[in-house]
Amino acid sequence: MTNSKPPVPSRPLRVAAEVVENAVEGPGNHRLVLAIPGWPGAEPGQFVMLSPGGSSEAERTDPLLPRPMAVYRGHAAAPPGGRAEVEFLLKVAGRGTRLLADLAPGQSIRLVGPLGSAFVPVAPGKRAILVGGGTGIASLYELASRGTEDAEVHVILGARSDGDLMGVDDFMALGVNCHITTEDGSRGRKGRVTDTLGELLEAPGPPAALFACGPTPMMHACAKIAFERQLECQVSLENNMACGFGVCLGCAVPVHSGGYSLVCRAGPVYSADQVVWEGLS
Amino acid sequence: MTESVDTRVDLGGIALRNPVLTASGTFGYGTEFAPFMDLAALGGFVAKSLTLEPRSGNPPPRIAETPSGMLNAISIENIGVEAFLGERLPELPADVVVIASCFGTDPGNYAELAERLSASPRVAGIEINASCPHVKSGGIEFGQDPRLLGELVERVRAVTPKPLLVKLSPNVTRIDDMARVCEASGADAICLINAVQAMEVDVESRRPVLSNVLGGLSGPAIRPIALRMVWQAAQAVSIPICGVGGIITPEDAVKFMLCGATAVQVGTANYLNPAVGREVAEGIAAYAARHGFPRVADLTGALRLPGAP
Ligand SMILES: Cc1cc2nc3c(=O)[nH]c(=O)nc-3n(C[C@H](O)[C@H](O)[C@H](O)COP(=O)(O)OP(=O)(O)OC[C@H]3O[C@@H](n4cnc5c(N)ncnc54)[C@H](O)[C@@H]3O)c2cc1C
Ligand SMILES: Cc1cc2nc3c(=O)[nH]c(=O)nc-3n(C[C@H](O)[C@H](O)[C@H](O)COP(=O)(O)O)c2cc1C
Ligand code: FES
C-alpha cells in the first residue's frame, strides 16, 4: 500500500452557482464552467450534485433528481467572500445532462458539494498510471497535475472515437506522459485503454500504481490486471445517485468486507480489491 | 410580519416548533444534514426505520428516476436499534425533536423496538412503519389488513407511553378504514402516505429497472394521491394527521394542512435540496401571515369547499 494518507474532504455546501461558460467540445460533449460562491475547494476524485433545469426547485419537478458530476478543474477554494471558477466535463447521456448542456452563461444552477472520498495521492517513487475512459478522465486531471513533481505519471485517455475524447490538450499541457487510444483508431492508438496499459506494465520501471475512472467494464478490466500483477489500483465508481450525501442509500455497491458501501460517501474512490465487481450491473 | 405568526403545532402530544418534519428514510439519522442547515429549524425529523438487528438492503440497482418522481427498493437497510441509541442519537443537539420509526416482521418485534426506543428521553415519539411497499415480509402486511393493523397498534400502544404515530400505506382500497382502526387501537396520530407500490421497465434491456422488480414511488408524482388520502382520513378520524407525499414547496405543504393535516413530512425533496425542510417551514409561516392566519395551526382543515363562503 502507499504510505500516503487520503486527504480530508471539506464540508459540502449547497449554493446557487452562475454559469460562466458552456463550450461544446465535440458531439454531445461540453465543458461547463461555474462560478461558485464560497467554494471550499475539492480533493482529486470528488464530485458535486448539479440540479438540471433552473435554480429554483419550484420551477422543476422533472427531471427531479440532481446529477453527479466530477470536479474536473478548480480544486482551490474561493477567496474569502468571493467565488471560485470550477470546471466540469460533461457528456450528454439523457434528459438531465441535456439540460445541463443547454445552460447559457449568466444562468444560475443549484449544486451541493464537494462530496465523496478522494484518491489517495500518487506516492513518491512510484510509476502512476492513470486510466480514463470517456468522461471518467474528468476525475483524473487534478490527480495528474498534483502527481508530476516526484513521481513518473502516465495518463491513458480512451474513448470510442476522436470526437468523444475530451480534455486531451489540458492533460498534454501538464507535461505528463499522455497515451491516446480510440476504439475506431480515429486518433492515437487503435484499441482499448487496457491494451496500452498492458504494454506500459511490460516496460521496465518503478512499481506501478493504477488509478482508473470510466465505464464499469473498463474499471473491472483494470482491477483484474492489477490483481493479477499484484499492483495497487484505485477506481472511481459512477453509480446512479439520488442524494449524493449518504441518506437515500440508493448508490450502494457490494463490498468484500460484507454488505454494501455507499458510493457517494465511502466512495466514489475505492481500492479496486474492495469492490465485488460481479455485483455491479 | 412572519415573526408575529405562531408556528407551533401539537402532533398527538409532540410539541413541535413548526409543522414541518422530515420523513423516515430520507433524512438519514439527522447529522448528515448538519452541513446544510440548523436541524433545530425543523419541527423535527423521523429517523430511518429501525429493526432490532442491523439490516442490509437489496442489491443494486435500488433507485430509478421516473416522471416527477423516483422509485426505490432499499429494503429498510439500517444500523439497528442499538447503534441508533448508542451512537447516533447522542450526536444530535438537545433541541432537535427526534421521532423514531420502527419496522418489524411481527408485532413482537415492533413492540420490543418501541419499548427500547421509549426508554430514551431523546425520543419524542414512536412512528410505526406499517407500510414499506417493497419488503417481502413485514411492514405492508400490517398496513393492508385492518385486523392485523389493529393488533399491531394495540401491541405497541401497550408498551410505550410516548406519543404513538402510525404511518399508513396508500396501497389499500379504503384509507378511511385504516385510519379508524389506528384511532380505535390507541394511536395518537397517523402519518400518510408511504411510497406507492410501482414498477418501471427498461425497454432496451427488457429488464425491470430495479433489482427487486417492485419499488415504492415517491416525489411530486404522488402528491395528488397523498392529498386525496389525507383528506379522506381527516374526514374519518379526530386524531391529528401528518401529511406526507411529494412536498417540495411551502405551498405543497399548505395544501395538506388545508385538507386536514396538522403537520407534514418532507421526503424525497431532501435529496434535491438538503435545506428544503427549513425553507418549507419558513414558507408556511409566510403564507399564514399573507392570508391573515395568526397561527399556522389555523390552516388545518381551512379548505373552502364548493358552496362554502
Ligand atoms: C461520482 C460520479 C461522477 C460523474 N462524473 C461525470 C462527469 O464528470 N461527466 C459526465 O458527463 N458524467 C459524469 N457522471 C455520470 C453522470 O452523472 C450521468 O451521465 C448522468 O447522471 C446521467 O443523467 P441523464 O439525465 O443525462 O441521463 P438519464 O436519462 O438519467 O440516463 C441516461 C443513461 O445514462 C445512464 N446513467 C444515469 N445515471 C448515470 C450515472 N450516474 N453514471 C453513469 N450512467 C448513468 C442511465 O442508466 C441511462 O442509460 C458521473 C457520475 C458519478 C456517480
Ligand atoms: C429512498 C427512500 C427510502 C425510504 N425509507 C423509508 C423508511 O425507512 N421508512 C418509512 O417509513 N418510509 C420510508 N420512505 C418513505 C418516505 O418516508 C415517504 O413516506 C415517501 O417517500 C413519500 O413522501 P415524499 O414523496 O415526500 O418522498 C422512503 C422513501 C424513499 C424515497
Ligand atoms: S446517493 Fe444517496 S446515499 Fe448515495
XYZ file of C-alpha atoms and ligand atoms in Angstrom:
678
model
C 0.000 0.000 0.000
C 1.018 3.608 -0.341
C 2.345 5.491 2.616
C 0.248 8.485 1.586
C -2.910 9.282 3.534
C -6.296 10.023 1.998
C -6.970 13.768 2.134
C -9.655 15.070 4.449
C -12.504 16.474 2.330
C -14.079 19.864 3.057
C -17.573 20.292 4.375
C -20.033 20.377 1.485
C -22.161 23.405 0.774
C -25.422 23.984 -1.034
C -25.389 27.045 -3.167
C -26.562 28.652 -6.415
C -23.723 28.906 -8.908
C -23.528 31.027 -12.045
C -22.760 29.569 -15.453
C -19.659 31.319 -16.787
C -19.077 29.226 -19.882
C -20.626 26.194 -21.542
C -18.495 25.273 -24.521
C -19.111 22.464 -26.987
C -16.099 20.139 -27.078
C -17.346 17.630 -29.624
C -20.662 15.897 -30.305
C -22.590 15.909 -27.033
C -19.507 16.918 -25.063
C -19.455 20.112 -23.038
C -17.044 21.989 -20.859
C -19.140 23.682 -18.207
C -17.577 26.406 -16.069
C -19.427 27.546 -12.937
C -18.646 30.421 -10.599
C -19.355 29.022 -7.144
C -19.657 31.410 -4.189
C -17.832 30.234 -1.085
C -16.458 27.115 -2.819
C -14.440 25.328 -0.118
C -12.188 23.576 -2.649
C -12.138 19.903 -3.563
C -9.786 16.942 -3.487
C -8.990 14.892 -6.614
C -11.836 12.430 -7.263
C -14.579 14.414 -5.526
C -17.846 15.349 -7.204
C -20.847 17.647 -6.873
C -24.581 17.138 -7.420
C -25.929 19.540 -10.069
C -29.672 20.238 -10.330
C -30.585 20.437 -14.003
C -33.204 22.909 -15.149
C -33.166 26.153 -13.257
C -32.232 27.469 -9.893
C -35.475 27.043 -8.017
C -36.953 23.673 -7.095
C -40.389 25.107 -7.735
C -39.552 25.513 -11.415
C -38.678 21.908 -11.922
C -40.015 18.565 -10.865
C -38.964 16.704 -13.975
C -36.223 15.598 -14.105
C -36.448 15.580 -10.347
C -33.083 14.443 -9.055
C -29.710 16.201 -9.205
C -26.931 14.636 -11.314
C -23.477 13.663 -10.035
C -20.582 15.324 -11.871
C -16.867 15.029 -11.118
C -14.916 18.213 -10.450
C -12.581 18.484 -13.445
C -10.583 21.605 -12.639
C -10.935 24.190 -9.876
C -9.778 22.377 -6.766
C -8.667 25.514 -4.950
C -11.002 27.262 -2.517
C -12.680 30.571 -3.340
C -11.110 33.675 -1.750
C -12.945 34.819 1.421
C -16.304 36.299 0.408
C -15.621 35.507 -3.259
C -16.317 32.904 -5.907
C -14.213 30.188 -7.500
C -14.436 29.060 -11.101
C -14.923 25.312 -11.241
C -14.851 23.298 -14.442
C -16.769 20.156 -15.417
C -16.583 17.928 -18.494
C -19.967 16.547 -19.323
C -21.314 14.145 -21.862
C -24.982 14.168 -22.802
C -26.356 10.808 -21.641
C -30.051 11.582 -21.188
C -32.502 14.272 -20.125
C -30.589 15.654 -17.182
C -27.267 16.074 -18.922
C -29.130 17.510 -21.972
C -30.482 20.286 -19.725
C -27.029 20.892 -18.276
C -25.612 21.082 -21.799
C -28.233 23.720 -22.681
C -27.350 26.096 -19.817
C -26.282 29.517 -21.035
C -23.734 31.874 -19.439
C -25.395 34.030 -16.784
C -27.948 31.359 -15.808
C -27.868 30.031 -12.297
C -27.832 26.434 -11.147
C -28.004 24.828 -7.721
C -25.320 22.486 -6.566
C -24.361 20.509 -3.491
C -20.717 19.678 -2.923
C -17.904 18.861 -2.812
C -18.913 15.278 -1.996
C -17.384 11.852 -1.641
C -13.952 10.456 -0.996
C -10.751 11.373 -2.799
C -7.910 9.460 -4.416
C -5.031 8.629 -2.126
C -2.298 10.683 -3.830
C 0.415 9.212 -6.021
C 3.233 8.006 -3.770
C 6.753 9.322 -4.439
C 8.996 6.934 -6.372
C 6.052 5.132 -7.978
C 5.025 4.994 -11.572
C 1.474 6.292 -11.536
C -0.687 5.109 -14.417
C -3.985 6.972 -14.709
C -6.564 5.295 -16.927
C -9.545 7.359 -18.063
C -12.384 6.231 -20.287
C -14.972 8.691 -21.667
C -15.923 11.349 -19.122
C -14.061 9.343 -16.458
C -10.978 11.372 -17.330
C -12.577 14.320 -15.527
C -11.850 12.702 -12.159
C -8.166 12.266 -13.014
C -6.948 15.708 -14.097
C -6.263 17.160 -10.672
C -4.563 13.951 -9.573
C -2.325 14.073 -12.669
C -1.470 17.710 -12.059
C -0.505 17.109 -8.426
C 1.486 13.972 -9.148
C 4.048 15.399 -11.520
C 6.749 16.568 -9.148
C 8.024 13.431 -7.500
C 6.562 10.518 -9.472
C 6.515 9.310 -13.045
C 2.987 9.900 -14.309
C 1.354 8.260 -17.315
C -2.164 9.053 -18.436
C -4.053 6.758 -20.788
C -7.075 8.522 -22.252
C -9.512 6.412 -24.194
C -12.808 6.848 -25.987
C -14.829 5.251 -28.722
C -13.783 7.800 -31.314
C -11.787 11.037 -31.660
C -14.935 13.166 -31.225
C -15.639 11.552 -27.839
C -12.248 12.488 -26.391
C -12.254 15.456 -24.042
C -9.608 17.490 -22.297
C -6.657 15.909 -24.157
C -4.903 19.260 -24.632
C -5.257 20.043 -20.930
C -3.544 16.795 -19.993
C -0.818 17.340 -22.605
C -0.171 20.794 -21.167
C 0.564 19.226 -17.771
C 3.691 17.656 -19.199
C 2.715 14.134 -18.118
C 3.127 11.158 -20.473
C -0.121 11.023 -22.443
C -1.251 7.940 -24.329
C -4.346 8.327 -26.504
C -6.457 5.381 -27.622
C -9.662 5.198 -29.655
C -11.648 2.070 -30.391
C -12.036 3.016 -34.060
C -8.463 4.257 -34.497
C -9.556 7.792 -35.454
C -6.994 9.246 -33.042
C -3.958 7.818 -31.277
C -3.642 4.110 -30.952
C -6.491 1.887 -32.172
C -7.810 -0.303 -29.394
C -8.768 -0.149 -25.765
C -7.086 1.578 -22.838
C -6.264 -1.817 -21.339
C -4.124 -2.722 -24.387
C -1.930 0.308 -23.736
C -1.965 -0.386 -20.014
C -0.662 -3.921 -20.621
C 2.237 -2.586 -22.697
C 3.193 0.074 -20.170
C 3.273 -2.538 -17.443
C 5.644 -4.705 -19.506
C 8.146 -1.855 -19.811
C 10.854 -1.699 -17.112
C 10.429 0.966 -14.446
C 9.495 1.612 -10.828
C 6.481 -0.283 -9.372
C 3.219 0.889 -10.898
C 0.092 2.137 -9.134
C -3.148 2.337 -11.114
C -5.906 4.954 -10.937
C -8.949 4.260 -13.092
C -12.185 6.044 -13.852
C -14.565 5.273 -16.694
C -17.236 2.765 -17.682
C -17.651 -0.103 -15.201
C -16.337 -2.805 -17.600
C -13.180 -0.738 -18.141
C -12.587 -0.324 -14.416
C -13.286 -4.003 -13.847
C -10.672 -4.864 -16.510
C -8.124 -2.592 -14.787
C -8.973 -4.197 -11.451
C -8.284 -7.653 -12.899
C -4.932 -6.574 -14.340
C -3.975 -5.038 -11.011
C -4.990 -8.200 -9.168
C -3.004 -10.482 -11.490
C 0.117 -8.343 -11.171
C -0.443 -7.508 -7.504
C -0.467 -3.760 -8.095
C -2.367 -1.172 -6.133
C -5.343 0.125 -8.013
C -7.856 2.814 -7.101
C -11.077 3.217 -9.037
C -13.750 5.918 -9.016
C -17.205 4.365 -9.434
C -20.138 6.001 -11.205
C -23.323 4.572 -9.718
C -26.747 6.127 -10.065
C -27.373 8.514 -7.209
C -30.354 10.338 -5.762
C -28.889 12.446 -2.940
C -25.088 12.274 -3.142
C -24.552 12.655 0.605
C -25.384 9.315 2.154
C -29.064 9.416 3.060
C -31.100 7.714 0.320
C -28.961 4.517 0.356
C -29.587 4.263 -3.380
C -25.964 4.169 -4.567
C -24.959 1.007 -2.710
C -22.203 -1.212 -4.092
C -21.448 -4.697 -2.722
C -18.043 -4.874 -0.997
C -15.846 -7.782 0.077
C -15.851 -6.690 3.699
C -19.558 -7.604 3.743
C -22.805 -5.929 2.837
C -22.873 -2.693 0.884
C -20.918 0.529 0.769
C -22.332 3.903 -0.269
C -20.557 5.140 -3.388
C -21.438 8.751 -2.617
C -19.922 8.718 0.863
C -17.349 5.930 1.301
C -16.658 6.309 -2.455
C -16.644 7.179 -5.267
C -12.959 6.236 -4.888
C -12.290 2.672 -3.746
C -9.327 0.375 -3.738
C -10.266 -1.975 -6.616
C -9.969 -5.070 -4.403
C -12.721 -3.794 -2.070
C -15.408 -3.929 -4.755
C -17.432 -7.054 -5.585
C -17.332 -6.379 -9.338
C -19.654 -9.234 -10.216
C -22.388 -7.490 -8.183
C -22.298 -4.313 -10.278
C -24.814 -4.055 -13.063
C -44.979 40.043 9.576
C -43.939 36.377 9.571
C -42.438 36.822 13.062
C -45.875 37.520 14.504
C -47.279 34.177 13.312
C -47.397 31.426 15.930
C -45.871 28.428 14.131
C -46.283 25.849 16.920
C -48.418 22.747 16.487
C -49.211 19.731 18.633
C -48.920 16.421 16.801
C -50.616 13.880 19.069
C -48.745 15.075 22.156
C -45.476 16.005 20.437
C -44.975 19.745 20.754
C -43.419 20.965 17.500
C -41.982 24.456 16.963
C -43.353 24.328 13.433
C -45.378 21.782 11.430
C -42.509 20.508 9.252
C -40.902 17.143 9.899
C -38.616 15.299 7.524
C -39.701 11.786 6.524
C -38.177 8.479 7.526
C -35.622 7.115 5.074
C -34.982 10.490 3.502
C -33.134 12.193 6.353
C -30.704 9.508 7.478
C -30.071 9.793 11.205
C -30.115 13.601 11.074
C -26.456 14.576 11.369
C -25.918 14.072 7.629
C -27.830 17.346 7.173
C -25.864 19.403 9.684
C -23.622 20.937 6.949
C -26.709 22.332 5.214
C -28.922 23.685 7.961
C -29.550 24.074 11.662
C -31.570 20.932 12.450
C -33.470 22.894 15.092
C -35.051 24.927 12.261
C -37.266 21.906 11.632
C -40.308 20.937 13.632
C -38.436 17.658 13.968
C -37.356 14.652 11.965
C -38.248 10.996 11.671
C -35.131 8.832 11.612
C -34.624 5.967 9.158
C -36.825 2.982 10.096
C -35.031 0.734 12.569
C -35.074 -3.004 13.092
C -33.924 -4.940 16.165
C -30.732 -6.055 14.411
C -28.744 -4.120 11.790
C -30.097 -4.914 8.362
C -28.562 -4.852 4.889
C -30.677 -3.867 1.887
C -31.342 -5.054 -1.658
C -28.680 -5.448 -4.348
C -28.318 -2.571 -6.834
C -29.969 -1.032 -8.767
C -32.036 0.253 -5.855
C -33.292 3.542 -7.261
C -34.510 4.954 -10.559
C -35.918 8.275 -11.615
C -39.445 8.407 -13.067
C -41.507 11.377 -14.305
C -41.567 13.861 -11.394
C -40.673 11.099 -9.006
C -38.399 8.241 -8.109
C -38.681 4.546 -7.441
C -36.803 2.939 -4.582
C -36.355 -0.527 -3.221
C -33.822 -0.074 -0.441
C -35.463 -2.550 1.904
C -35.023 -0.881 5.304
C -31.222 -1.039 5.368
C -30.407 0.367 8.805
C -27.873 0.314 11.625
C -30.172 -1.401 14.137
C -31.712 -0.041 17.302
C -28.626 -0.449 19.487
C -26.309 1.631 17.280
C -29.054 4.223 16.880
C -29.494 4.661 20.624
C -25.815 4.334 21.489
C -24.112 6.194 18.641
C -26.383 8.334 16.508
C -28.901 9.761 18.968
C -26.240 11.218 21.311
C -24.706 13.141 18.355
C -27.849 15.201 17.896
C -28.235 18.601 19.571
C -30.671 18.546 22.501
C -33.114 20.973 20.858
C -33.797 18.676 17.877
C -37.085 16.763 18.053
C -36.434 13.142 17.067
C -39.129 10.637 16.180
C -38.002 7.011 15.901
C -39.502 4.749 13.248
C -39.959 1.008 13.945
C -40.067 -1.792 11.429
C -40.582 -5.480 12.108
C -41.862 -8.781 10.809
C -44.295 -9.455 13.641
C -45.992 -7.413 16.374
C -43.492 -8.766 18.897
C -40.512 -7.159 17.052
C -42.320 -3.866 16.806
C -43.203 -3.877 20.485
C -39.678 -4.746 21.576
C -38.278 -1.956 19.411
C -40.807 0.561 20.663
C -40.060 -0.379 24.258
C -36.304 0.062 23.856
C -36.684 3.339 21.986
C -39.187 4.666 24.513
C -36.621 4.287 27.280
C -34.585 7.117 25.744
C -35.539 10.635 26.835
C -34.253 11.865 23.442
C -37.016 10.028 21.564
C -40.019 12.365 21.326
C -42.327 9.865 19.702
C -42.602 6.472 18.029
C -43.684 6.019 14.422
C -44.816 2.554 13.351
C -43.805 1.862 9.751
C -46.701 -0.369 8.734
C -46.297 0.439 5.107
C -42.919 -0.280 3.477
C -44.014 -1.218 -0.044
C -41.156 -3.495 -1.086
C -40.028 -5.676 1.808
C -41.002 -9.290 1.386
C -42.410 -9.793 4.846
C -43.482 -7.306 7.482
C -44.483 -3.688 7.147
C -47.084 -3.519 4.471
C -48.805 -6.772 5.523
C -49.886 -4.882 8.604
C -50.783 -1.745 6.718
C -53.097 -3.586 4.324
C -55.122 -5.702 6.733
C -57.261 -3.745 9.207
C -57.344 -6.600 11.719
C -53.552 -7.088 11.716
C -53.033 -3.328 11.859
C -55.309 -3.011 14.888
C -53.441 -5.793 16.710
C -50.077 -4.236 15.893
C -51.052 -0.778 17.124
C -52.568 -2.188 20.340
C -49.479 -4.253 20.980
C -47.136 -1.263 20.608
C -49.521 1.041 22.486
C -49.325 -1.285 25.458
C -45.552 -0.841 25.798
C -44.985 2.835 25.047
C -46.051 5.888 26.990
C -44.637 8.100 24.209
C -46.801 9.701 21.532
C -47.531 6.947 19.014
C -47.739 7.675 15.280
C -48.764 5.104 12.674
C -47.502 5.517 9.110
C -50.060 4.229 6.661
C -49.721 2.707 3.231
C -51.504 4.155 0.210
C -51.700 0.636 -1.230
C -55.171 -0.015 0.209
C -58.720 0.270 -1.072
C -60.135 2.218 1.877
C -57.768 4.521 3.708
C -60.568 5.745 5.989
C -60.977 2.234 7.436
C -57.257 2.001 8.181
C -57.310 5.434 9.823
C -60.257 4.448 12.046
C -58.539 1.246 13.125
C -55.495 3.233 14.228
C -57.602 5.667 16.207
C -59.561 2.865 17.875
C -56.355 0.987 18.751
C -54.773 3.865 20.614
C -52.662 5.727 18.052
C -52.072 9.400 18.886
C -51.667 10.442 15.251
C -51.429 8.964 11.772
C -48.943 9.754 9.017
C -49.747 9.204 5.389
C -48.681 8.280 2.808
C -45.711 5.973 2.418
C -44.438 5.318 -1.104
C -46.874 3.974 -3.696
C -46.121 0.466 -4.938
C -44.912 0.771 -8.523
C -42.544 -0.517 -11.183
C -40.645 0.609 -14.270
C -39.066 -1.241 -17.192
C -36.039 -0.554 -19.386
C -37.267 -1.449 -22.863
C -33.816 -1.834 -24.409
C -32.695 -4.491 -21.944
C -36.284 -5.704 -21.312
C -35.468 -5.714 -17.611
C -37.204 -4.115 -14.637
C -35.149 -1.057 -13.642
C -34.904 -2.242 -10.020
C -33.260 -5.490 -8.910
C -36.259 -6.009 -6.628
C -38.643 -5.624 -9.627
C -41.174 -3.707 -7.480
C -40.420 -0.479 -5.698
C -42.025 2.483 -3.991
C -42.863 5.630 -5.929
C -42.268 8.948 -4.172
C -41.925 12.617 -5.045
C -44.285 15.136 -6.660
C -45.796 12.396 -8.871
C -47.684 11.016 -5.846
C -48.708 14.307 -4.235
C -52.300 14.457 -5.513
C -52.855 10.860 -4.359
C -51.441 11.683 -0.943
C -53.573 14.796 -0.698
C -56.725 12.835 -1.518
C -55.903 10.230 1.132
C -55.150 12.827 3.809
C -58.457 14.480 3.022
C -60.341 11.159 3.303
C -58.565 10.197 6.537
C -59.286 13.620 8.022
C -62.998 13.046 7.417
C -62.812 9.702 9.226
C -60.868 10.389 12.439
C -60.329 13.094 15.016
C -56.693 12.291 15.910
C -54.124 14.551 14.198
C -52.814 13.704 10.771
C -49.343 14.199 9.385
C -49.427 14.639 5.600
C -46.642 13.050 3.536
C -46.083 12.681 -0.191
C -44.414 14.803 -2.848
C -43.989 18.012 -0.869
C -41.252 20.253 -2.262
C -42.601 23.766 -1.755
C -44.313 25.579 1.143
C -47.491 25.750 -0.972
C -47.481 21.951 -1.306
C -47.350 21.689 2.484
C -50.140 24.241 2.929
C -52.372 22.116 0.679
C -52.002 19.182 3.069
C -52.830 21.373 6.041
C -55.894 22.792 4.318
C -57.050 19.208 3.692
C -56.807 18.453 7.400
C -53.160 17.760 8.237
C -51.777 19.151 11.499
C -48.196 18.689 10.339
C -46.345 17.459 7.276
C -43.308 15.390 6.401
C -40.952 16.255 3.570
C -39.265 13.228 1.979
C -37.709 12.911 -1.471
C -37.270 16.706 -1.708
C -34.425 16.440 0.852
C -32.333 14.768 -1.856
C -32.605 17.687 -4.246
C -32.409 20.364 -1.620
C -30.971 19.392 1.766
C -32.283 22.643 3.284
C -35.838 22.148 1.994
C -37.323 21.423 5.446
C -36.320 24.807 6.789
C -37.480 26.575 3.620
C -40.897 24.868 3.735
C -41.292 25.783 7.419
C -40.467 29.430 6.725
C -42.754 29.472 3.695
C -45.737 28.102 5.632
C -45.373 30.898 8.179
C -45.144 33.455 5.359
C -48.287 32.017 3.773
C -50.156 32.214 7.078
C -49.075 35.833 7.527
C -50.048 36.719 3.969
C -53.507 35.206 4.416
C -54.184 36.664 7.843
C -53.859 33.494 9.946
C -52.348 34.354 13.350
C -51.367 30.702 13.949
C -50.264 28.147 11.358
C -52.406 25.649 13.273
C -55.417 27.565 11.953
C -54.590 26.336 8.447
C -55.556 22.792 9.424
C -58.839 21.951 7.720
C -59.310 25.503 6.407
C -60.224 24.237 2.941
C -63.063 26.170 1.316
C -65.341 23.582 -0.253
C -67.615 24.277 -3.198
C -70.653 26.147 -1.971
C -69.000 27.332 1.247
C -68.033 31.029 1.657
C -19.337 10.292 -8.941
C -19.801 10.487 -10.353
C -19.114 11.360 -11.187
C -19.554 11.568 -12.506
N -18.838 12.431 -13.273
C -19.259 12.704 -14.526
C -18.555 13.660 -15.327
O -17.566 14.260 -14.901
N -19.034 13.909 -16.566
C -20.155 13.271 -17.065
O -20.530 13.551 -18.200
N -20.814 12.350 -16.332
C -20.413 12.051 -15.070
N -21.108 11.123 -14.327
C -22.261 10.434 -14.915
C -23.487 11.345 -14.937
O -23.866 11.635 -13.612
C -24.644 10.658 -15.677
O -24.325 10.526 -17.014
C -25.927 11.446 -15.547
O -26.404 11.386 -14.220
C -26.989 10.925 -16.473
O -28.154 11.730 -16.311
P -29.155 11.985 -17.521
O -30.396 12.579 -17.009
O -28.474 12.708 -18.608
O -29.410 10.535 -18.038
P -30.618 9.597 -17.649
O -31.763 9.942 -18.536
O -30.812 9.588 -16.185
O -29.957 8.247 -18.107
C -29.404 8.096 -19.418
C -28.435 6.952 -19.416
O -27.351 7.248 -18.537
C -27.230 6.242 -17.559
N -26.881 6.872 -16.293
C -27.710 7.529 -15.458
N -27.070 7.940 -14.377
C -25.786 7.536 -14.533
C -24.632 7.627 -13.760
N -24.643 8.203 -12.548
N -23.494 7.104 -14.230
C -23.465 6.511 -15.431
N -24.523 6.380 -16.207
C -25.656 6.872 -15.766
C -28.588 5.605 -17.468
O -28.511 4.273 -16.996
C -29.050 5.674 -18.887
O -28.560 4.611 -19.643
C -20.702 10.890 -13.004
C -21.396 10.017 -12.165
C -20.967 9.815 -10.876
C -21.730 8.897 -9.966
C -35.201 6.099 -0.676
C -36.380 6.117 0.259
C -36.324 5.406 1.455
C -37.406 5.407 2.325
N -37.320 4.730 3.508
C -38.362 4.752 4.378
C -38.270 4.111 5.642
O -37.246 3.547 6.017
N -39.360 4.157 6.458
C -40.512 4.804 6.111
O -41.447 4.826 6.898
N -40.619 5.447 4.931
C -39.573 5.424 4.058
N -39.675 6.088 2.857
C -40.948 6.751 2.502
C -40.938 8.239 2.842
O -40.775 8.452 4.225
C -42.232 8.918 2.374
O -43.330 8.367 3.071
C -42.498 8.764 0.896
O -41.290 8.853 0.174
C -43.473 9.799 0.360
O -43.033 11.118 0.614
P -42.184 12.004 -0.443
O -42.922 11.948 -1.743
O -42.093 13.354 0.155
O -40.862 11.328 -0.559
C -38.592 6.118 1.983
C -38.623 6.845 0.787
C -37.553 6.866 -0.070
C -37.639 7.665 -1.340
S -26.686 8.766 -3.454
Fe -27.980 8.789 -1.743
S -26.895 7.538 -0.359
Fe -25.539 7.706 -2.010
